[in-house]
Tab-separated table of C-alpha atoms in Angstrom:
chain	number	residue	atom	x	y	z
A	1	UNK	CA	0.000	0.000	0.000
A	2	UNK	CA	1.584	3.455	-0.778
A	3	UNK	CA	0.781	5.846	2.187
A	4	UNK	CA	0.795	9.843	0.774
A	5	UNK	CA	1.807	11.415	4.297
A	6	UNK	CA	1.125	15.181	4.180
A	7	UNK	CA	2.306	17.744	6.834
A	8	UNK	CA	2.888	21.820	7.074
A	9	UNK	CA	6.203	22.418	5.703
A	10	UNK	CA	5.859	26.193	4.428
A	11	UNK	CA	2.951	26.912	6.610
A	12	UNK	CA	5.343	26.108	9.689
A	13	UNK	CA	7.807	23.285	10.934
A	14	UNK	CA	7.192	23.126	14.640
A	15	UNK	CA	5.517	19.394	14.560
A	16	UNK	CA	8.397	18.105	12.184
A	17	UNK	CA	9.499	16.028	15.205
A	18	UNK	CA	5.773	14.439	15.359
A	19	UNK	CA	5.485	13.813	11.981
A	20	UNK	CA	8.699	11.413	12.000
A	21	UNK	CA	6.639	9.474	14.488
A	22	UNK	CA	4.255	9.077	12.275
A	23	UNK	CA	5.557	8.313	9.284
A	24	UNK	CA	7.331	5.725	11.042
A	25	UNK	CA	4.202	4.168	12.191
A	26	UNK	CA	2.700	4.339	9.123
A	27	UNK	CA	5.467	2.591	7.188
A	28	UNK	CA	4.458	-0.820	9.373
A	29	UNK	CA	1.228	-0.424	6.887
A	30	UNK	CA	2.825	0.180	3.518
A	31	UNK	CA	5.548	2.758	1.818
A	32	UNK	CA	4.947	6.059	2.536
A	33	UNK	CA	5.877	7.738	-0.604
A	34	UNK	CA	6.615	11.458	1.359
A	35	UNK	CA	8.997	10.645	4.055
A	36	UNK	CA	10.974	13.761	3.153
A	37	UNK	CA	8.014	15.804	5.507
A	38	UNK	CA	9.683	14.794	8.358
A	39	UNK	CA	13.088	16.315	7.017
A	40	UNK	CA	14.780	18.119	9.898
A	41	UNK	CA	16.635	20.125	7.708
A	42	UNK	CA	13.441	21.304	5.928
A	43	UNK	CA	12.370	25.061	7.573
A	44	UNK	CA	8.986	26.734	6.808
A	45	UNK	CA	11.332	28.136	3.649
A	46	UNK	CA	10.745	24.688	1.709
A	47	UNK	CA	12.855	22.496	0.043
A	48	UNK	CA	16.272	23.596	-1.089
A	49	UNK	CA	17.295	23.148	-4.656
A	50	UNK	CA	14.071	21.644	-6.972
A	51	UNK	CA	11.546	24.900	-8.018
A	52	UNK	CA	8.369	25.174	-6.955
A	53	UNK	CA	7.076	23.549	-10.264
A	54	UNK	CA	9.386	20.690	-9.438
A	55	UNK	CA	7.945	20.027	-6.127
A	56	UNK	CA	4.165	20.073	-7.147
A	57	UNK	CA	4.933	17.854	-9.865
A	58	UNK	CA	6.502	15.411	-8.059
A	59	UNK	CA	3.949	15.632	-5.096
A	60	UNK	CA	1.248	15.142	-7.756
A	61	UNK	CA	2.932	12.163	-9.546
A	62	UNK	CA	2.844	10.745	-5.412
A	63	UNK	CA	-0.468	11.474	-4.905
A	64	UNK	CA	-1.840	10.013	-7.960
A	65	UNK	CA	-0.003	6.437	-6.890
A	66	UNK	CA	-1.468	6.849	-3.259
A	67	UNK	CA	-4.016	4.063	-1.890
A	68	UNK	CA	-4.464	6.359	0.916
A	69	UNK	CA	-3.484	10.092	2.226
A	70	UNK	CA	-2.800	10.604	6.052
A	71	UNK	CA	-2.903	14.153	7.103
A	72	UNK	CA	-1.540	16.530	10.268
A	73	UNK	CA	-3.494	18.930	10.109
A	74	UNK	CA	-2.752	20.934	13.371
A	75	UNK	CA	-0.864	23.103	11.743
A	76	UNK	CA	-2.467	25.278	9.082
A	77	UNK	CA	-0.807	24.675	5.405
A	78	UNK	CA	-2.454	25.914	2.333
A	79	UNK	CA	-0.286	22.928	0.354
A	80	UNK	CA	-1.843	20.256	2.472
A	81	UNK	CA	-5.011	21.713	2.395
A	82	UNK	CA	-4.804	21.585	-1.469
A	83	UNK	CA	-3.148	18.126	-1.293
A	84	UNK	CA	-6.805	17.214	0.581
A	85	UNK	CA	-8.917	18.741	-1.966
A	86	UNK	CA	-7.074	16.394	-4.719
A	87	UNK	CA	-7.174	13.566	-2.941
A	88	UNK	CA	-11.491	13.795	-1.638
A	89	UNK	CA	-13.132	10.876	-3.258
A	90	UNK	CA	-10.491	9.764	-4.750
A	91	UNK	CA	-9.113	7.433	-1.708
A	92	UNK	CA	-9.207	7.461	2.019
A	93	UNK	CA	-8.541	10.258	3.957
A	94	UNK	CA	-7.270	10.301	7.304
A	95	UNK	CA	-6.571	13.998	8.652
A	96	UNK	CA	-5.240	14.050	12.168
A	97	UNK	CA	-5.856	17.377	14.604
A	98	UNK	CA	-4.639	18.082	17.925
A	99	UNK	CA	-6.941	20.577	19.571
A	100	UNK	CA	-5.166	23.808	21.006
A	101	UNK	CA	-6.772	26.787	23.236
A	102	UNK	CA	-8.205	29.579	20.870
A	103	UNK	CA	-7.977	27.518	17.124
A	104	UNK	CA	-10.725	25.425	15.542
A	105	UNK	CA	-9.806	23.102	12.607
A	106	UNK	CA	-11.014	24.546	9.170
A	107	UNK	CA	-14.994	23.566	8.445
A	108	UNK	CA	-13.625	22.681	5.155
A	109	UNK	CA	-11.770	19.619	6.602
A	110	UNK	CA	-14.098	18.987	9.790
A	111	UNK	CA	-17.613	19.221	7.927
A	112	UNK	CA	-15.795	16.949	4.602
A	113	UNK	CA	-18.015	13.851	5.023
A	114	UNK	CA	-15.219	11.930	2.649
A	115	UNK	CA	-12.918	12.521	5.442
A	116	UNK	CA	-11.947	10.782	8.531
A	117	UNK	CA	-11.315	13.616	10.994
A	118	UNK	CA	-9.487	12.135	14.123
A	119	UNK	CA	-9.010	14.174	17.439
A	120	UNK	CA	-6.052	13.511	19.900
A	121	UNK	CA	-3.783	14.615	22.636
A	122	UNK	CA	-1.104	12.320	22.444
A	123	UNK	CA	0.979	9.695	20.439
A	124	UNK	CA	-0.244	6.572	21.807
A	125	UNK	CA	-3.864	8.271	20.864
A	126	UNK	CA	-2.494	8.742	17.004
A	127	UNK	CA	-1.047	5.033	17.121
A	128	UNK	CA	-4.415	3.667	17.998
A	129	UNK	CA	-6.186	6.343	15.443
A	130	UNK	CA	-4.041	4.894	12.555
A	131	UNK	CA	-4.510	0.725	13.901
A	132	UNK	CA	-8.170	1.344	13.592
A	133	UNK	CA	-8.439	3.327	10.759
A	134	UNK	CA	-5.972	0.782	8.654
A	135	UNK	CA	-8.010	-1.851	9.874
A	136	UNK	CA	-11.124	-0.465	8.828
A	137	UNK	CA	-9.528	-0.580	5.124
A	138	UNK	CA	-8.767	-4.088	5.426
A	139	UNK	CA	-11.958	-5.233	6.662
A	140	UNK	CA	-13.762	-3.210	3.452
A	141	UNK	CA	-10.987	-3.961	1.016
């Protein structure tokens, strides 16, 4: 199964450390094709080197080969909120959201029925999110 993992990397870097977790986590349930999120050396400037043209076409050619797209979405990113919008209806959807004092997730992910929308608080929380949610695949697939 290839695994599109998306995360804020322009919008802001201050979960990078989280989304290593996850990725690793995920990759016990297939190849995640966008392990590069997690990048440490990656700063809310991007990727250095490829253009911008570069990058979306090679994070479109990914999606397009995705089985499934697993979202952060604490962070606000207008790239993973357009990486969202390509993938709805197209494949599963699993955004992820830690709630934080004074912010509200975007209605356009929280009210997108062709979404799984997942609260949580901690790690173990996202590691039992993603067992059931992967599960729930393989009992419909």
């Amino acid at each position: 199964m290839n695994i599109y993992f998306a995360g804020s990397i322009r919008g802001g870097r201050q979960d990078k450390d989280l989304y290593l977790q996850i990725i690793k986590l995920l990759e016990a349930y297939g190849t995640v094709l966008t392990e590069h999120v997690a990048d440490p050396s990656l700063t809310s400037e991007g990727e250095d080197g490829p253009s911008d043209q570069y990058i979306y076409e090679r994070d479109m050619n990914w999606l397009s080969s995705a089985d499934v797209l697993v979202a952060e979405v604490t962070t606000p990113s207008l790239g993973v909120g357009y990486e969202l919008g390509k993938a709805e209806g197209k494949m599963p959807v699993l955004c992820l959201y830690r709630p934080q004092e004074g912010k509200r997730l975007s209605a356009m992910i929280m009210g997108c029925e062709g979404f799984t929308v997942s609260t949580y608080r901690t790690f173990s929380e996202v590691e039992s999110i993603v067992q059931k949610f992967f599960h729930g695949l393989r009992a419909a697939g």
